[in-house]
Structure formats: C-alpha cells, structure tokens
mmCIF file of N, CA and C in Angstrom:
data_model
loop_
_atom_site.group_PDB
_atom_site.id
_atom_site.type_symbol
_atom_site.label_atom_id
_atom_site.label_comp_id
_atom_site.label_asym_id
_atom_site.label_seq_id
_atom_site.Cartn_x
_atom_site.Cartn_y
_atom_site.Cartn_z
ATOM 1 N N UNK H 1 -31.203 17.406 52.178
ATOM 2 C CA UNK H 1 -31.425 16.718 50.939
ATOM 3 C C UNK H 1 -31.420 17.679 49.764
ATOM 4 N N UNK H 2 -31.921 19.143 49.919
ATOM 5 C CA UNK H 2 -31.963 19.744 48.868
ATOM 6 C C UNK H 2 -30.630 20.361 48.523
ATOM 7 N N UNK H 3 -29.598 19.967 49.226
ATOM 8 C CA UNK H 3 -27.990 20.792 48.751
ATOM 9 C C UNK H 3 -26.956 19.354 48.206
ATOM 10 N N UNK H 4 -28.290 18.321 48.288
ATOM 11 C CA UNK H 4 -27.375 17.195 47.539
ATOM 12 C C UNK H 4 -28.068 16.753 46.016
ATOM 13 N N UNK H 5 -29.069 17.483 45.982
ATOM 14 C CA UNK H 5 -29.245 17.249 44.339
ATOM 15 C C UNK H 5 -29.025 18.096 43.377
ATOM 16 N N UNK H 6 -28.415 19.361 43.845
ATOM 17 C CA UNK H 6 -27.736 20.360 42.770
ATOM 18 C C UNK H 6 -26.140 19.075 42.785
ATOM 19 N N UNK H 7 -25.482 18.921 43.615
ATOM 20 C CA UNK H 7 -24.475 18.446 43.467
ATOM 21 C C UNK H 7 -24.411 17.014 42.785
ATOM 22 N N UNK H 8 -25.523 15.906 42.772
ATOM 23 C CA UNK H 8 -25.509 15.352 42.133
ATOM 24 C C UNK H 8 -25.831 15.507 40.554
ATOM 25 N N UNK H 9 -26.624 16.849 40.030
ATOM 26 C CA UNK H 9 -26.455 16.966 39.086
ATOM 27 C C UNK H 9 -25.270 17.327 38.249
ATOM 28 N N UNK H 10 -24.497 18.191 38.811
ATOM 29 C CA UNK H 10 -22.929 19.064 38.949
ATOM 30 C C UNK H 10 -22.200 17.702 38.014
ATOM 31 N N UNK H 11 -22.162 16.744 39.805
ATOM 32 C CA UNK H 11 -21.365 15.485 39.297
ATOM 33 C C UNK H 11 -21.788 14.945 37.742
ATOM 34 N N UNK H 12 -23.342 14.890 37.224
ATOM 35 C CA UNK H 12 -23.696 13.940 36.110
ATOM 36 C C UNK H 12 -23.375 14.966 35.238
ATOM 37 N N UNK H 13 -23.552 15.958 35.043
ATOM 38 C CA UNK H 13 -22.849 16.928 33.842
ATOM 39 C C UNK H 13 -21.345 16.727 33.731
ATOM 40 N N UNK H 14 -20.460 17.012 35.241
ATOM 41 C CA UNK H 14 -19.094 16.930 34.467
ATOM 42 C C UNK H 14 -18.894 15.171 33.914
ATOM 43 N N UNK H 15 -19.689 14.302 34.684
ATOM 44 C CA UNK H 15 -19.544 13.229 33.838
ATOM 45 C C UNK H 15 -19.459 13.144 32.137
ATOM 46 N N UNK H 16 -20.572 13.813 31.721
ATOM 47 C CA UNK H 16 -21.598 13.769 30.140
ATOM 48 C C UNK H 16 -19.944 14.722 29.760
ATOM 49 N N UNK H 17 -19.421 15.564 30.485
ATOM 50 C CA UNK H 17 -18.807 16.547 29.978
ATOM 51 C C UNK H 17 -16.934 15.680 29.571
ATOM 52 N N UNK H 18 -17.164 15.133 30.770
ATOM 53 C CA UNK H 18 -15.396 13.890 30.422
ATOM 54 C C UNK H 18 -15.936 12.847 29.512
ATOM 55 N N UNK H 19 -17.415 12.037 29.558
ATOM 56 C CA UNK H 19 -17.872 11.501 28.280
ATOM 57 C C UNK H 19 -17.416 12.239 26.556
ATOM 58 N N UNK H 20 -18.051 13.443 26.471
ATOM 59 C CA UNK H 20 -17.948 14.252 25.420
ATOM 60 C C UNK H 20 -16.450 13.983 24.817
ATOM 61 N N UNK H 21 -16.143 14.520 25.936
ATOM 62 C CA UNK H 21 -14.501 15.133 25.750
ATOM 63 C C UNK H 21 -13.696 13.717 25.422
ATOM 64 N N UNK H 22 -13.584 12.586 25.417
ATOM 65 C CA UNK H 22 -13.407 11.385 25.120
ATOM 66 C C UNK H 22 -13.658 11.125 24.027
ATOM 67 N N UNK H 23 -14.980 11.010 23.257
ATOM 68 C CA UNK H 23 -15.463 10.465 22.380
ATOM 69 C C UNK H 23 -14.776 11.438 21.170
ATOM 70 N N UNK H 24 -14.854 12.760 21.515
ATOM 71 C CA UNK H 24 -14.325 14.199 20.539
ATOM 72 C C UNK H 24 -12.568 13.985 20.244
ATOM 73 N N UNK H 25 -12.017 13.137 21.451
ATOM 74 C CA UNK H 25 -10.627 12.698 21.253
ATOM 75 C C UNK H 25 -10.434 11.707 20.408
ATOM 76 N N UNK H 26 -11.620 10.509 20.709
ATOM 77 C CA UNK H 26 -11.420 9.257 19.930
ATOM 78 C C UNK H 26 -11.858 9.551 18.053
ATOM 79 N N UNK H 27 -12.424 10.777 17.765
ATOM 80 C CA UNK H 27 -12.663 10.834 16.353
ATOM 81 C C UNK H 27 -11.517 11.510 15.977
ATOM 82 N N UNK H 28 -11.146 12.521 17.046
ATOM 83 C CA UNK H 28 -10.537 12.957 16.707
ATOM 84 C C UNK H 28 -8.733 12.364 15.972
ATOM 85 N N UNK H 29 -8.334 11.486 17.128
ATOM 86 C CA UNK H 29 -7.290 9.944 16.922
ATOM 87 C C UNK H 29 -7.886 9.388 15.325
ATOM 88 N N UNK H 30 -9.013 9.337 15.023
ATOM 89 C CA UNK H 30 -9.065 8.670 14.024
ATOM 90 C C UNK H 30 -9.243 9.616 12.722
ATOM 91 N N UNK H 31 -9.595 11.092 12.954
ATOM 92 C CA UNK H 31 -9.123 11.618 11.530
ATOM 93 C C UNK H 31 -7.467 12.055 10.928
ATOM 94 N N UNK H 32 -7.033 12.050 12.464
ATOM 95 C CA UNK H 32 -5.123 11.622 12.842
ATOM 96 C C UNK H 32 -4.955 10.793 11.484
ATOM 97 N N UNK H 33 -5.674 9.560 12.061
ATOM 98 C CA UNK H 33 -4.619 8.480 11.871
ATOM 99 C C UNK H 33 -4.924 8.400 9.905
ATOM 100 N N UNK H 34 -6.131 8.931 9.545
ATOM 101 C CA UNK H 34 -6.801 8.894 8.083
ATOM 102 C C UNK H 34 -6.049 9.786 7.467
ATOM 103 N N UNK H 35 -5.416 10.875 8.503
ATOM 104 C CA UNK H 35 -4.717 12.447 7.926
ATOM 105 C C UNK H 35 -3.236 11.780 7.488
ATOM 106 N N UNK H 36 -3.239 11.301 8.612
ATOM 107 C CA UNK H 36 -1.511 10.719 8.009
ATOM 108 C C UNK H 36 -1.052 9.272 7.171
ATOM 109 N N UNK H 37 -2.293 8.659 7.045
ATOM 110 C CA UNK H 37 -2.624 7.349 5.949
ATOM 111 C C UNK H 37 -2.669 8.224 4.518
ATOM 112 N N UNK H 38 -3.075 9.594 4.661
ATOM 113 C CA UNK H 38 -3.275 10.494 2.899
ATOM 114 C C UNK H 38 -2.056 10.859 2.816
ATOM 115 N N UNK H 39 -1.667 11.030 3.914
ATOM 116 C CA UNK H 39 0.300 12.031 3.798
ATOM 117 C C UNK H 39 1.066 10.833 3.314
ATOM 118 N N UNK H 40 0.968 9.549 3.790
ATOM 119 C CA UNK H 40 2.260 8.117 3.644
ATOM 120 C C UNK H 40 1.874 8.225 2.340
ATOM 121 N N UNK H 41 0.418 8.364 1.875
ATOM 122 C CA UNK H 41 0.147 7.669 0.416
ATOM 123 C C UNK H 41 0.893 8.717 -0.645
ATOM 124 N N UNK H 42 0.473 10.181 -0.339
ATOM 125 C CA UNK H 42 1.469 10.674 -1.180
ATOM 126 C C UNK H 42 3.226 11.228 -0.864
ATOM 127 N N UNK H 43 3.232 10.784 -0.179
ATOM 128 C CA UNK H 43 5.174 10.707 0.277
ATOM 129 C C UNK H 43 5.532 9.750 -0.744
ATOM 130 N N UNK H 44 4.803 8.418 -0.949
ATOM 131 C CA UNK H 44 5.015 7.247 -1.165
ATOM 132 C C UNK H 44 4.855 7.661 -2.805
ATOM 133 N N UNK H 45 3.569 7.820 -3.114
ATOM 134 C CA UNK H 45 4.030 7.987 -4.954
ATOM 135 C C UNK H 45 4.781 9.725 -5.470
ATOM 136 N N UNK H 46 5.353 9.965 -4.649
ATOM 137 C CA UNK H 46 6.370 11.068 -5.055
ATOM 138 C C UNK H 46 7.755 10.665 -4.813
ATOM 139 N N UNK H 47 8.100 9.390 -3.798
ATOM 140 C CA UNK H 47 9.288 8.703 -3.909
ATOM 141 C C UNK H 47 9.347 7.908 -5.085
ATOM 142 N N UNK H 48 8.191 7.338 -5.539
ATOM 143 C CA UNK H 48 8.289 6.134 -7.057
ATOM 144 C C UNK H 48 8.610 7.198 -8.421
ATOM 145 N N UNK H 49 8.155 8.234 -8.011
ATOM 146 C CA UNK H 49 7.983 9.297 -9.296
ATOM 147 C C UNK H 49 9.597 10.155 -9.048
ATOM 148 N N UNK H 50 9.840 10.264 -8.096
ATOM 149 C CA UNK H 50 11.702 10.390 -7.882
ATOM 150 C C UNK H 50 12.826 8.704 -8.416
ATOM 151 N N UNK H 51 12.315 7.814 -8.060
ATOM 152 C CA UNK H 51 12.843 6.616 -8.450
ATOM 153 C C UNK H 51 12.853 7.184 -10.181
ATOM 154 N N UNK H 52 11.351 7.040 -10.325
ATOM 155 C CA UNK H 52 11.311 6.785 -11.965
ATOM 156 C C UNK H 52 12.150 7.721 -12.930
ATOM 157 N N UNK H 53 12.164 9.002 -12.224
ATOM 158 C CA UNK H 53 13.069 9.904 -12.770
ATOM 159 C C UNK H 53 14.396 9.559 -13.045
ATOM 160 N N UNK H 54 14.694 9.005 -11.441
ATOM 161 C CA UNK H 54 16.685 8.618 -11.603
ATOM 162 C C UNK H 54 16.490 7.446 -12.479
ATOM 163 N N UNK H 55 15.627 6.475 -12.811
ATOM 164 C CA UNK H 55 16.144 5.850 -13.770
ATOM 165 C C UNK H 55 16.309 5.561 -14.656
ATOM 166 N N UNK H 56 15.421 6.968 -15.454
ATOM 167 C CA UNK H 56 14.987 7.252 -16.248
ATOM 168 C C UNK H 56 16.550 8.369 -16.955
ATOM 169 N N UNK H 57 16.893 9.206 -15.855
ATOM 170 C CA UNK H 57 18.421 9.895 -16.105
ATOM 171 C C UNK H 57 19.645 8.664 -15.973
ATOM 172 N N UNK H 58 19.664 7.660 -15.423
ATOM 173 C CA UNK H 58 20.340 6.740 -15.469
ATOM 174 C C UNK H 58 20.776 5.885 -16.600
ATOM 175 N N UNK H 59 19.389 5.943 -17.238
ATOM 176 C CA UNK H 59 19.185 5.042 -18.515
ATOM 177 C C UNK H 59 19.950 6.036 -19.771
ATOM 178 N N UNK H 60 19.713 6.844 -19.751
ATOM 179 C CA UNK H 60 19.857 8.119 -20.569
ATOM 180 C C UNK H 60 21.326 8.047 -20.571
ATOM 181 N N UNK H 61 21.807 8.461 -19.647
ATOM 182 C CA UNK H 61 23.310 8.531 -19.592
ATOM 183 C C UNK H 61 24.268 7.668 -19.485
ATOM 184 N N UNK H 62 23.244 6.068 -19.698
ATOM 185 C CA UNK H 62 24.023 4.527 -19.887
ATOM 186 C C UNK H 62 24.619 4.167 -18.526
ATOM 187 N N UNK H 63 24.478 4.750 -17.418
ATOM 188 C CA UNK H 63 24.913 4.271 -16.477
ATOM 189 C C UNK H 63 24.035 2.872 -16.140
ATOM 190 N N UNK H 64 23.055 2.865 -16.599
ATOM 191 C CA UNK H 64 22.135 1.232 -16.474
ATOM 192 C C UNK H 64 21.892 1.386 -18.082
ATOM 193 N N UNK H 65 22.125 -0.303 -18.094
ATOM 194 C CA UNK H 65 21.785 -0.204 -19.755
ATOM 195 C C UNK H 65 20.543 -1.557 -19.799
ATOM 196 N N UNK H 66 19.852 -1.996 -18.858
ATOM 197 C CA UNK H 66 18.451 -2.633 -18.766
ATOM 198 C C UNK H 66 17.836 -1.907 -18.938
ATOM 199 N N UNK H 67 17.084 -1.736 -19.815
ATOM 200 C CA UNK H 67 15.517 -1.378 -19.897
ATOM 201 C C UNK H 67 14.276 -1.736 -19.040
ATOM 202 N N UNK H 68 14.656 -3.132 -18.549
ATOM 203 C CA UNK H 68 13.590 -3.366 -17.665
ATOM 204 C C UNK H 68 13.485 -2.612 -16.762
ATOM 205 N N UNK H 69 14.742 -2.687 -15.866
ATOM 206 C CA UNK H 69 14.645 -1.395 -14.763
ATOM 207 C C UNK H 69 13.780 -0.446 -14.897
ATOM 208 N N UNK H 70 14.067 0.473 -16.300
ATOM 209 C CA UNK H 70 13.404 1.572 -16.223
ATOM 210 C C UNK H 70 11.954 1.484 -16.243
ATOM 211 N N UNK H 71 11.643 0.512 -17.022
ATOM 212 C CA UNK H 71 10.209 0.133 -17.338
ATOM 213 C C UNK H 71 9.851 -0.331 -15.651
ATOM 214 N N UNK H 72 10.164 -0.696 -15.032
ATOM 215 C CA UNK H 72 9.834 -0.874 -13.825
ATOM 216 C C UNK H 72 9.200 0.178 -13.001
ATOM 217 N N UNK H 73 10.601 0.823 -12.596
ATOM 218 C CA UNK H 73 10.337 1.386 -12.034
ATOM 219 C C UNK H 73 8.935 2.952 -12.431
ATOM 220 N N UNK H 74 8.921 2.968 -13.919
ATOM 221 C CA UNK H 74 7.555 4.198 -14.678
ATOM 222 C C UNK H 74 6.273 3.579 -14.250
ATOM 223 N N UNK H 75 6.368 1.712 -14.285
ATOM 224 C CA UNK H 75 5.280 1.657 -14.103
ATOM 225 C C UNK H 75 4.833 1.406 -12.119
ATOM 226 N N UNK H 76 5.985 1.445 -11.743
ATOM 227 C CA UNK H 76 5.684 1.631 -9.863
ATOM 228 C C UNK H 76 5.094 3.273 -9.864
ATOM 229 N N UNK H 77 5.499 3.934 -10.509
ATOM 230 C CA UNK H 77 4.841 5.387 -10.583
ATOM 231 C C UNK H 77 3.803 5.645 -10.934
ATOM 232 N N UNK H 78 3.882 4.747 -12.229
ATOM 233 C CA UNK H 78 2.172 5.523 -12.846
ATOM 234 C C UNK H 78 1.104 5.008 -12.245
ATOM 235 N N UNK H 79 1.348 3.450 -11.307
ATOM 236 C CA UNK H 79 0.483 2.815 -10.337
ATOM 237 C C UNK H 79 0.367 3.542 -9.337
ATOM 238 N N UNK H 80 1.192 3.546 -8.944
ATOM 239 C CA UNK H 80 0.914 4.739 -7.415
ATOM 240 C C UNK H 80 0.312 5.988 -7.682
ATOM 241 N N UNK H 81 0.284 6.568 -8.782
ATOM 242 C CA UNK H 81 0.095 8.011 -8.890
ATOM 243 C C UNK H 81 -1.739 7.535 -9.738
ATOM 244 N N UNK H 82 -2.055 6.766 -10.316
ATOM 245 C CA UNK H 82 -2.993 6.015 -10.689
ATOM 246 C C UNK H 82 -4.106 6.370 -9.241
ATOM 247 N N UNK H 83 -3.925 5.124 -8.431
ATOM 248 C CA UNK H 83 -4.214 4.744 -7.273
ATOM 249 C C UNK H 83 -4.595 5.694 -6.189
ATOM 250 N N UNK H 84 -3.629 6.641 -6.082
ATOM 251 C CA UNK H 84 -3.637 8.100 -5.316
ATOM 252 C C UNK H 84 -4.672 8.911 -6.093
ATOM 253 N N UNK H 85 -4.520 9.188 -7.300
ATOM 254 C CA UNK H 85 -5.727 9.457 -7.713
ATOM 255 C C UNK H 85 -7.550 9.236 -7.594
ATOM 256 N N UNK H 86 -7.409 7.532 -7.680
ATOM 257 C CA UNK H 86 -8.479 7.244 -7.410
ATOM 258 C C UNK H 86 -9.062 7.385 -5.696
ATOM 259 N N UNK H 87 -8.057 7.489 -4.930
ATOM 260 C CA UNK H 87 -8.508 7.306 -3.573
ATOM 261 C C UNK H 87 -8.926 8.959 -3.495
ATOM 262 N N UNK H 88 -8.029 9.675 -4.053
ATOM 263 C CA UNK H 88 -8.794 11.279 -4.047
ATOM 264 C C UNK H 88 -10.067 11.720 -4.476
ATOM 265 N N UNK H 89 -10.745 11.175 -5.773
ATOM 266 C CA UNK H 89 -11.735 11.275 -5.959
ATOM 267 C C UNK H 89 -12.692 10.511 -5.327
ATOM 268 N N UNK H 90 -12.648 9.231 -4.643
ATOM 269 C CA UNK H 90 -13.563 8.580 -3.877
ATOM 270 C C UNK H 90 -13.663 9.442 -2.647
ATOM 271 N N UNK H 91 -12.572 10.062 -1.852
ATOM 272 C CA UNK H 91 -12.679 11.170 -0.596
ATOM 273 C C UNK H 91 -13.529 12.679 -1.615
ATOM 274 N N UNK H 92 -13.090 13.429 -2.622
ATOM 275 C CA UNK H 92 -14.273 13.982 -3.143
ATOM 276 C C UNK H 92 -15.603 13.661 -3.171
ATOM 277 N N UNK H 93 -15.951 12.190 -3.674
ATOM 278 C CA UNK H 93 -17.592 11.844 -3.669
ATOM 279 C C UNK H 93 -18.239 11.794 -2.996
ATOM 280 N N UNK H 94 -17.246 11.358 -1.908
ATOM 281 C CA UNK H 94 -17.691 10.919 -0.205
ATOM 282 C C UNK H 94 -17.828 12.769 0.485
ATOM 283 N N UNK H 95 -17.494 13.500 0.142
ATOM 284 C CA UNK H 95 -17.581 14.948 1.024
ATOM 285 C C UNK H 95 -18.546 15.761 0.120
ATOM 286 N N UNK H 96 -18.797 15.320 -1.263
ATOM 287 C CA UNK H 96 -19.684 16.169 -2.045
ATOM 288 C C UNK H 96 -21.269 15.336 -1.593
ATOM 289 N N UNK H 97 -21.039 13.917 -1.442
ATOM 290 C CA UNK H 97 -22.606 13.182 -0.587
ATOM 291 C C UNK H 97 -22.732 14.062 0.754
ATOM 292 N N UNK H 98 -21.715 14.606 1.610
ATOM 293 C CA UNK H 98 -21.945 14.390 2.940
ATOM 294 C C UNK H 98 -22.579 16.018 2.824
ATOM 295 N N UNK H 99 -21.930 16.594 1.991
ATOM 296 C CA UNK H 99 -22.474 18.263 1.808
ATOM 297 C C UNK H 99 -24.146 18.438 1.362
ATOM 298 N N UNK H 100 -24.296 17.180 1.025
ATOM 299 C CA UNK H 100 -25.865 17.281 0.249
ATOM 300 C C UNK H 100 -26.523 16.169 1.231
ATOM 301 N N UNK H 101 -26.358 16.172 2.415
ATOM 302 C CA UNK H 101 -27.292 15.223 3.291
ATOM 303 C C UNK H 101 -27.794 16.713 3.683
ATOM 304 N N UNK H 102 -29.138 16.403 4.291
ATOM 305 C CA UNK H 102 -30.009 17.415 4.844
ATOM 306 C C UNK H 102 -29.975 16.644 6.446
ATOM 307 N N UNK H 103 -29.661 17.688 7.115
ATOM 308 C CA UNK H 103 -29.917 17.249 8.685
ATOM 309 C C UNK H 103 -30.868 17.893 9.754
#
C-alpha cells in the first residue's frame, strides 16, 4: 500500500499539470485571436486610407470627375482611423487599471 500512494499522487500532479497546460493554451487561443482582431482592424483602416488616397489622386487628375466618390471614400478613412483610435485608447485604460490593481 505504501508504493501506491506516491504513485497516486505522481498521477494527480501530472493531472493538475495537463489541467494547467490546457487552460494556459485556452488564454492563450484567446489573446491569438484579440492579437489578430487588432492586426484586421489596422490592415483594414490603412486599406481605406490607401483607397482615400487613390481617389483622392484620381480626382486630381480628372480621371473620376464625382466628388462624391472622393468624399466617400475620406470619410470610410477618417471613420476607421477615428474608431481604431478609440479602441486603442480603451486597450490603454484597460492596461493602465490593470497596472494599478494591487494583488
């Protein structure tokens, strides 16, 4: 009996230990998936801010002679780049709270 309760402990550690190692994967999957939700967001308003440019050189050189277009497409930019902004400083407020929790 006494060479089966070192081994049952053995077993409940590497358990706690494939527990750990799971849970450290599953946050880990989810600062993934938050890491590459910040990357789409700014891919995304640096493509509107490339749009706004060409149609902005487009307009210029009369190859489009709507104005709306252009107005369109400055304000798909200045929204996105708006927006991206604000989500940056809410991830600032949120890491300058988490730096000033006492644990």
């Amino acid at each position: 009996m006494s060479l089966v309760a070192p081994i049952n402990r053995i077993q409940k550690l590497e358990a706690g230990y494939q527990a750990a190692a799971v849970t450290e994967k599953k946050e880990s999957g989810a600062f993934e998936a938050l890491y590459q939700s910040a990357i789409g967001l700014l891919e995304e308003t640096n493509r509107y801010s490339h749009e706004a440019q060409e149609a902005q050189m487009s307009y210029m050189l009369g190859l489009n002679d709507n104005p709306l277009d252009l107005l369109a497409a400055q304000n798909k930019a200045s929204l996105s780049l708006q927006y991206t902004v604000a989500v940056r400083n809410g991830v600032l407020e949120a890491y300058k709270e988490l730096m000033q929790m006492q644990f």
